[in-house]
Amino acid sequence: MPFNLLVLFCLCYVAMLFCVAFLAERRAAEGRVRWLRSPAIYTLSLSIYCTAWTFYGAVGYAARSGLEFVTIYLGPTLVFVGWWWVLRKLVRIGRQQRVTSIADLISSRFGKSNILGVVVTLIAVIAATPYIALQLQSVTLSFAVFASGTPEGWALPNRDATAIWVAGGLALFTILFGTRNLDAKEQHHGVVLAIAVEAVVKLVALLAVGIFVVWGIAGGAQEVFARIDATQAAGWTLQPDRWIGMIAVSGAAVICLPRMFQVMVVEGGEDRHLALASWAFPAYLLLMSLFIVPIAVIGLERMPAGSNPDMFVLTLPLAEGQGGLALLAFLGGFSSATSMVIVESIALATMVSNHIVMPLWLRLAPKAAMKGDVRRIVLLARRLSIVGVLGLGYAYYRMSGGSAALAAMGLIAFAGMAQVLPVLLGGIFWRGATKAGAVAGLVTGFAVWAFTLLLPFFGPGTLLPQAVFDHGLFGLGWLRPQALFGIAGMDPLVHAIFWSAVLNTAAFCAGSLLTFPGPVERMQGAAFVNVFDADAAGPQGWARGRAEPEALLMMAQRILGEEPALALFEAEARAQGKAGYLPDATPDFVAGLERRLAGSVGAATAHAMISQIVGRATVSVEDLMAVANETAQIMEYSAQLEAQREELSRTAGALREANEKLTQLSVQKDAFLSQISHELRTPMTSIRAFSEVLTEGDLPPELVANYGRIIHDEAIRLTRLLDDLLDLSVLENGSVQLNLSLVNLQQLLDRALAAASHTRPERSFTVIRDLPAENLFLRTDGDRLVQVFINLVSNARKYCDAASPALTISVRQRAGRVHVDFTDNGTGIAKQHQAIIFEKFARLSDQHRAGGAGLGLAICREVMANLGGQVSYLPGRGGASFRVTLPLRIGRQAA
Amino acid sequence: MARRVPLFLKRRSYRQRRLRDAARLLPLVGMFLLLVPLIGAGGAGNTAGHGLYLFLVWLGLVAAAAALSAGLGSDPGDDGEADSPAPPDRPR
């Protein structure tokens, strides 16, 4: 096939990819991204795991080592099949924190640390450089294969020239579609769709070659099996250590490789994407690996000895005269290489610009950083980084001479990038992981990897002198690069993987256990580890800072662009209920803005820029504690409010009760007044009536005498009533003058009984007394006490309805007080009346029978209160029973 | 702030949980099956047999993952519902 035709084909293919990418970008710009973000496209984009290393190198690998090549695909299969363990969390964190690269993830997790970003970026660039060189080499080799096979017999004029053309073309494509815009979410729909197309092309190409080899050359599956059994080359034995080590390292690589992280996390994955990819991506890998061994076996059989097994995919169809198939295979290989280089360089350029260029620029020109157009600087940095990364790859290709086996280079890159895995897993599952631990782990792992795998790869005498191989670094025998600690005899690759993993993890854990994380680190740690808890947002780092919304807007405009920034601020202002474009710079808003900016320039840079405006570079532990305290204070305050509210309601209840009592008292007063006017009016009426009759004269003298007596009686009754009222009012006011002396209770009772005997003298009335108990002396007002006794005795005489009435008077002393009980044998007082008998004008029977105003017991109660005691009704004693309680010696206060 | 997690789950949520357990278990099962060819050290003369075995295991893993992902991908995450007492089954 003419070489020019091949080049033309390539250019057409690339033009087609341009169109695909361009159309995808157009659709995305119109907002129709739904189809572009479907799980199928996502899964296909993951296929950049299969690079030219897979496409060409796997056959070479199989030819040299048999089945071992599948480990490179079994590791990712296990990782994806077990997506519920790591990938789901990783993707969720990536979306929530707007992670832009794996370096950004690590830096963001460990307190937005820039050092970690730099370390991971450096590891990624160093590990990726041979890998990119490998892609350039494979494309160059495939060109060479076609060139040498042409009938015209011309040889490829200059391999280096081919490589530089390929590198230049890829740089152009990447810059065009990878850095067209500084997207807030760092997503490249055009590139993703282009690599999805390439994924289909390379799968179809490899399957076509495989089917041709199995059914076109070998003559069926059975035949192929037989030939595989027949071709038992040396070194095809499965080696357990390499088997396990390479499954592990490829599983780590599929998570950590910058390009895989880019398509898996950064370009936006969701659970539904992963759910499809969890089986479809392993299935893709399965199909890619299905025909590798047959191609290798048939190639070994058919091709002349000494031909490069890495190129069997191309050379076999060519040798069989299948030019079209070979062209398809060439396009497949070309696709594999280009898609990998494009995505890898985008990922690396993002890392370099976000973690190395931007921080440097902020450091060197902080004034310009706050004024100039950041977007242009970032994009320029990215474009230069892409050129730089590809240039490094090209330089490496030139340096290594393009001779080494493809598989070996790929494995070195895998092992190098796998150094990030312990820190990554620790970061998302262990809150105790600290920045110092992460730096220690990464540096240790990287150093061990470089010393045991990368540097020895170039052979003794190039980068490491022979002496180091033989006697160890600095002549220390236990520091030999392929026999660390004196343990010789391991496979060099397994040796490197084993020791780097062990020392890396050990340094990471030890560093984390021994150091104390900073406040931002602790916040981020909690946010990452508890990413699935909706309420684990925790305190915001900006709670204490003060930011001018206008300054924030200006900065956001310079990073996000004017329109998106204005829209963002306006939306926030509206959410806060404000008009215009300037919302209050609440901590939530500032934190959200920082995440948004982090999606463009990385967490560390965004943090640094925001803190320049907010005026505080870091949050201190005190701030975090203060925020926590504030929350506690608010809770305490609300508890206080609650208590006050309860107290208020209690007071209100008391007031209501008091009010009711007052109303009642007012009613009582009214009742009292009407009662008293009634009591006064009755005798007055009869006095007036009889005196009128008397003034008319002309009456018999006995009638006059009779009328005069009635008037006199009524006047006495009135006087007595008024006396009682006066007495009561004096007693109630407490202004009564007590006449205290030492008195004998027995004598008082004698006086009372004698005085009361005038009441209903016609009735025989038995009094039962306890004379010995009565014989005690009291210090009190004797006359007043007698008044009470008289009242009680005469009540008994008046109301006791027994046939032979009897009154029992018993006296008891208890704790300095004297109880005097007056109990008769009548029917007593009904329960519903017991409460009111001590009220004024309370009369249970009709007035004439009682012959009193109903003030007696009320006066008794007031007298006893003045004497420091009380009179109460004793229920359940058979008849009516009253108890008078008074102190033996009345206190000075009461007097 | 401990989230209140009910002790017993509805039938649907229960199945969802066990599905996740299965998804977590699958890579371990896969790891074990992929290490089986190492046992016995008979790899020398048996590349075709080993290859067939490995690809069958691989296919099995893909199929199992596909079966599981159907139930896992669409999960809305509502696993917090407690089992409400269901009406007793009536004898028919």
Short mmCIF file of C-alpha atoms in Angstrom, two decimals, chain A residues 428-684:
data_model
loop_
_atom_site.label_atom_id
_atom_site.label_comp_id
_atom_site.label_asym_id
_atom_site.label_seq_id
_atom_site.Cartn_x
_atom_site.Cartn_y
_atom_site.Cartn_z
CA ILE A 428 -11.55 8.35 51.36
CA PHE A 429 -11.95 5.67 54.03
CA TRP A 430 -9.88 6.81 56.99
CA ARG A 431 -10.51 10.11 58.69
CA GLY A 432 -7.25 9.82 60.58
CA ALA A 433 -5.15 10.08 57.45
CA THR A 434 -3.09 13.28 57.57
CA LYS A 435 -1.20 15.41 55.13
CA ALA A 436 2.18 14.59 56.64
CA GLY A 437 1.38 10.89 56.37
CA ALA A 438 0.30 11.30 52.77
CA VAL A 439 3.45 13.19 51.81
CA ALA A 440 5.60 10.60 53.58
CA GLY A 441 3.82 7.71 51.89
CA LEU A 442 3.91 9.23 48.42
CA VAL A 443 7.54 10.29 48.60
CA THR A 444 8.62 6.94 50.02
CA GLY A 445 6.66 4.96 47.45
CA PHE A 446 7.88 7.11 44.61
CA ALA A 447 11.50 6.89 45.71
CA VAL A 448 11.37 3.11 46.08
CA TRP A 449 9.66 2.77 42.70
CA ALA A 450 12.22 5.00 40.99
CA PHE A 451 15.15 3.26 42.62
CA THR A 452 14.01 -0.32 42.13
CA LEU A 453 12.13 -0.15 38.84
CA LEU A 454 12.46 3.05 36.80
CA LEU A 455 16.22 3.67 36.99
CA PRO A 456 17.31 0.02 36.64
CA PHE A 457 15.06 -0.27 33.57
CA PHE A 458 17.62 1.60 31.47
CA GLY A 459 20.19 -1.04 32.32
CA PRO A 460 23.36 -0.91 34.36
CA GLY A 461 25.72 1.89 33.57
CA THR A 462 23.22 4.38 32.13
CA LEU A 463 21.37 6.06 34.99
CA LEU A 464 22.57 3.81 37.78
CA PRO A 465 26.22 2.72 37.73
CA GLN A 466 27.01 -0.95 37.76
CA ALA A 467 28.46 -0.61 41.22
CA VAL A 468 25.08 0.24 42.66
CA PHE A 469 23.57 -2.90 41.15
CA ASP A 470 26.31 -5.05 42.59
CA HIS A 471 27.01 -3.49 45.97
CA GLY A 472 24.03 -1.26 46.69
CA LEU A 473 23.61 2.48 47.06
CA PHE A 474 26.58 4.13 48.86
CA GLY A 475 28.10 0.65 49.03
CA LEU A 476 25.38 -0.54 51.41
CA GLY A 477 24.67 -4.13 50.58
CA TRP A 478 21.04 -3.99 51.65
CA LEU A 479 20.34 -1.15 49.23
CA ARG A 480 20.74 -3.03 45.99
CA PRO A 481 17.98 -1.90 43.62
CA GLN A 482 16.80 -5.40 42.81
CA ALA A 483 17.42 -6.99 46.17
CA LEU A 484 16.36 -4.55 48.87
CA PHE A 485 17.21 -5.61 52.42
CA GLY A 486 19.25 -8.42 51.03
CA ILE A 487 16.28 -10.42 49.79
CA ALA A 488 17.47 -11.50 46.40
CA GLY A 489 15.89 -13.78 43.87
CA MET A 490 12.56 -12.02 43.45
CA ASP A 491 11.29 -11.05 40.06
CA PRO A 492 12.42 -7.40 39.61
CA LEU A 493 8.90 -6.13 38.92
CA VAL A 494 7.33 -8.00 41.81
CA HIS A 495 10.22 -6.91 43.99
CA ALA A 496 9.56 -3.26 43.15
CA ILE A 497 5.79 -3.55 43.56
CA PHE A 498 6.10 -5.38 46.83
CA TRP A 499 8.61 -3.10 48.51
CA SER A 500 7.11 0.14 47.22
CA ALA A 501 3.63 -0.88 48.37
CA VAL A 502 4.82 -2.03 51.79
CA LEU A 503 7.07 0.96 52.50
CA ASN A 504 4.57 3.42 51.04
CA THR A 505 1.72 2.15 53.17
CA ALA A 506 3.90 1.92 56.26
CA ALA A 507 5.14 5.49 55.89
CA PHE A 508 1.62 6.74 55.22
CA CYS A 509 0.14 5.02 58.26
CA ALA A 510 2.99 5.93 60.58
CA GLY A 511 2.98 9.55 59.45
CA SER A 512 -0.78 9.78 59.90
CA LEU A 513 -0.69 8.22 63.34
CA LEU A 514 2.08 10.48 64.57
CA THR A 515 0.89 13.85 63.27
CA PHE A 516 -2.08 16.04 63.96
CA PRO A 517 -4.23 17.25 61.07
CA GLY A 518 -4.98 20.92 60.53
CA PRO A 519 -8.52 22.25 60.71
CA VAL A 520 -9.16 22.38 56.95
CA GLU A 521 -7.74 18.89 56.72
CA ARG A 522 -10.12 17.64 59.38
CA MET A 523 -13.08 19.28 57.70
CA GLN A 524 -12.18 17.86 54.31
CA GLY A 525 -11.48 14.46 55.83
CA ALA A 526 -14.95 14.36 57.31
CA ALA A 527 -16.51 15.57 54.06
CA PHE A 528 -14.70 12.89 52.04
CA VAL A 529 -15.12 9.92 54.32
CA ASN A 530 -18.77 10.67 55.09
CA VAL A 531 -19.66 11.66 51.56
CA PHE A 532 -22.81 9.55 51.60
CA ASP A 533 -24.20 11.17 54.73
CA ALA A 534 -26.34 14.05 53.64
CA ASP A 535 -26.03 15.86 56.95
CA ALA A 536 -22.28 15.59 57.29
CA ALA A 537 -21.62 18.97 55.74
CA GLY A 538 -20.08 20.16 58.98
CA PRO A 539 -19.01 23.70 59.78
CA GLN A 540 -17.95 25.92 56.94
CA GLY A 541 -14.40 27.12 56.87
CA TRP A 542 -15.36 30.68 56.04
CA ALA A 543 -17.56 31.26 59.06
CA ARG A 544 -15.21 33.83 60.50
CA GLY A 545 -14.02 35.69 57.46
CA ARG A 546 -15.50 38.84 56.01
CA ALA A 547 -15.74 39.12 52.28
CA GLU A 548 -16.85 41.93 50.02
CA PRO A 549 -19.36 40.43 47.61
CA GLU A 550 -18.15 42.78 44.92
CA ALA A 551 -14.57 41.58 45.21
CA LEU A 552 -15.78 38.00 45.09
CA LEU A 553 -17.79 38.75 41.98
CA MET A 554 -14.82 40.36 40.28
CA MET A 555 -12.66 37.36 41.00
CA ALA A 556 -15.33 34.89 39.94
CA GLN A 557 -15.73 36.77 36.67
CA ARG A 558 -12.06 36.44 35.96
CA ILE A 559 -12.15 32.69 36.46
CA LEU A 560 -15.61 31.63 35.36
CA GLY A 561 -16.21 34.32 32.77
CA GLU A 562 -18.49 37.31 33.10
CA GLU A 563 -21.84 35.83 32.20
CA PRO A 564 -21.64 32.59 34.24
CA ALA A 565 -20.33 34.49 37.24
CA LEU A 566 -23.08 37.10 37.05
CA ALA A 567 -25.68 34.37 36.67
CA LEU A 568 -24.29 32.54 39.67
CA PHE A 569 -24.32 35.64 41.85
CA GLU A 570 -27.75 36.71 40.69
CA ALA A 571 -29.18 33.29 41.47
CA GLU A 572 -27.67 33.40 44.92
CA ALA A 573 -28.94 36.94 45.52
CA ARG A 574 -32.42 35.86 44.51
CA ALA A 575 -32.19 32.86 46.80
CA GLN A 576 -31.33 35.24 49.62
CA GLY A 577 -34.30 37.40 48.72
CA LYS A 578 -32.26 40.33 47.46
CA ALA A 579 -32.48 42.21 44.21
CA GLY A 580 -29.47 42.84 42.02
CA TYR A 581 -26.30 40.86 41.58
CA LEU A 582 -24.64 41.06 44.95
CA PRO A 583 -25.70 38.49 47.53
CA ASP A 584 -24.45 38.59 51.09
CA ALA A 585 -21.21 36.72 51.39
CA THR A 586 -22.54 34.11 53.74
CA PRO A 587 -20.19 31.28 54.70
CA ASP A 588 -22.34 28.86 52.71
CA PHE A 589 -22.15 30.99 49.62
CA VAL A 590 -18.40 31.52 49.88
CA ALA A 591 -17.87 27.79 50.36
CA GLY A 592 -20.08 27.02 47.36
CA LEU A 593 -18.23 29.57 45.27
CA GLU A 594 -14.94 28.06 46.30
CA ARG A 595 -16.09 24.62 45.15
CA ARG A 596 -17.24 26.12 41.90
CA LEU A 597 -13.88 27.80 41.33
CA ALA A 598 -12.11 24.62 42.40
CA GLY A 599 -13.77 22.97 39.43
CA SER A 600 -11.75 25.29 37.21
CA VAL A 601 -8.45 25.90 38.90
CA GLY A 602 -8.25 23.18 41.54
CA ALA A 603 -9.06 23.17 45.22
CA ALA A 604 -5.77 24.54 46.50
CA THR A 605 -5.66 27.49 44.11
CA ALA A 606 -9.33 28.31 44.63
CA HIS A 607 -8.80 28.21 48.37
CA ALA A 608 -5.80 30.48 48.13
CA MET A 609 -7.61 32.99 45.92
CA ILE A 610 -10.72 33.11 48.09
CA SER A 611 -8.65 33.53 51.20
CA GLN A 612 -6.89 36.52 49.64
CA ILE A 613 -10.27 38.22 49.44
CA VAL A 614 -11.83 36.93 52.59
CA GLY A 615 -8.70 38.02 54.35
CA ARG A 616 -7.77 34.87 56.13
CA ALA A 617 -5.53 32.26 54.66
CA THR A 618 -6.51 29.46 56.95
CA VAL A 619 -9.14 28.56 59.43
CA SER A 620 -7.75 27.83 62.84
CA VAL A 621 -8.78 25.09 65.17
CA GLU A 622 -10.11 27.86 67.41
CA ASP A 623 -12.41 28.96 64.62
CA LEU A 624 -13.81 25.50 64.22
CA MET A 625 -14.29 25.22 67.93
CA ALA A 626 -15.86 28.67 68.00
CA VAL A 627 -18.33 27.63 65.35
CA ALA A 628 -19.13 24.55 67.36
CA ASN A 629 -19.43 26.73 70.46
CA GLU A 630 -21.75 29.09 68.68
CA THR A 631 -23.98 26.22 67.84
CA ALA A 632 -23.88 25.10 71.43
CA GLN A 633 -24.65 28.63 72.59
CA ILE A 634 -27.60 28.90 70.28
CA MET A 635 -28.90 25.63 71.61
CA GLU A 636 -28.39 26.80 75.18
CA TYR A 637 -30.08 30.09 74.38
CA SER A 638 -33.09 28.35 72.95
CA ALA A 639 -33.23 26.15 76.03
CA GLN A 640 -33.25 29.31 78.13
CA LEU A 641 -36.01 30.74 76.00
CA GLU A 642 -37.94 27.58 76.53
CA ALA A 643 -37.50 27.83 80.29
CA GLN A 644 -38.55 31.46 80.25
CA ARG A 645 -41.57 30.61 78.21
CA GLU A 646 -42.58 27.98 80.73
CA GLU A 647 -42.08 30.43 83.57
CA LEU A 648 -44.17 33.01 81.77
CA SER A 649 -46.97 30.56 81.23
CA ARG A 650 -46.78 29.63 84.91
CA THR A 651 -46.98 33.30 85.88
CA ALA A 652 -49.88 33.79 83.53
CA GLY A 653 -51.64 30.87 85.18
CA ALA A 654 -51.03 32.36 88.63
CA LEU A 655 -52.34 35.71 87.43
CA ARG A 656 -55.41 34.07 86.04
CA GLU A 657 -56.02 32.34 89.35
CA ALA A 658 -55.52 35.58 91.24
CA ASN A 659 -57.92 37.28 88.93
CA GLU A 660 -60.52 34.60 89.51
CA LYS A 661 -60.04 34.94 93.25
CA LEU A 662 -60.43 38.70 93.03
CA THR A 663 -63.61 38.32 91.01
CA GLN A 664 -64.85 35.86 93.58
CA LEU A 665 -63.97 38.22 96.39
CA SER A 666 -65.78 41.02 94.65
CA VAL A 667 -68.84 38.82 94.33
CA GLN A 668 -68.48 37.89 97.99
CA LYS A 669 -68.21 41.54 98.97
CA ASP A 670 -71.35 42.34 97.04
CA ALA A 671 -73.09 39.44 98.67
CA PHE A 672 -71.83 40.58 102.07
CA LEU A 673 -73.11 44.10 101.52
CA SER A 674 -76.53 42.98 100.42
CA GLN A 675 -76.62 40.53 103.33
CA ILE A 676 -75.65 43.16 105.82
CA SER A 677 -78.15 45.68 104.54
CA HIS A 678 -80.78 42.99 104.77
CA GLU A 679 -79.73 42.16 108.34
CA LEU A 680 -79.85 45.84 109.31
CA ARG A 681 -83.09 46.50 107.53
CA THR A 682 -85.18 43.81 109.19
CA PRO A 683 -84.94 45.15 112.78
CA MET A 684 -85.11 48.70 111.44
#
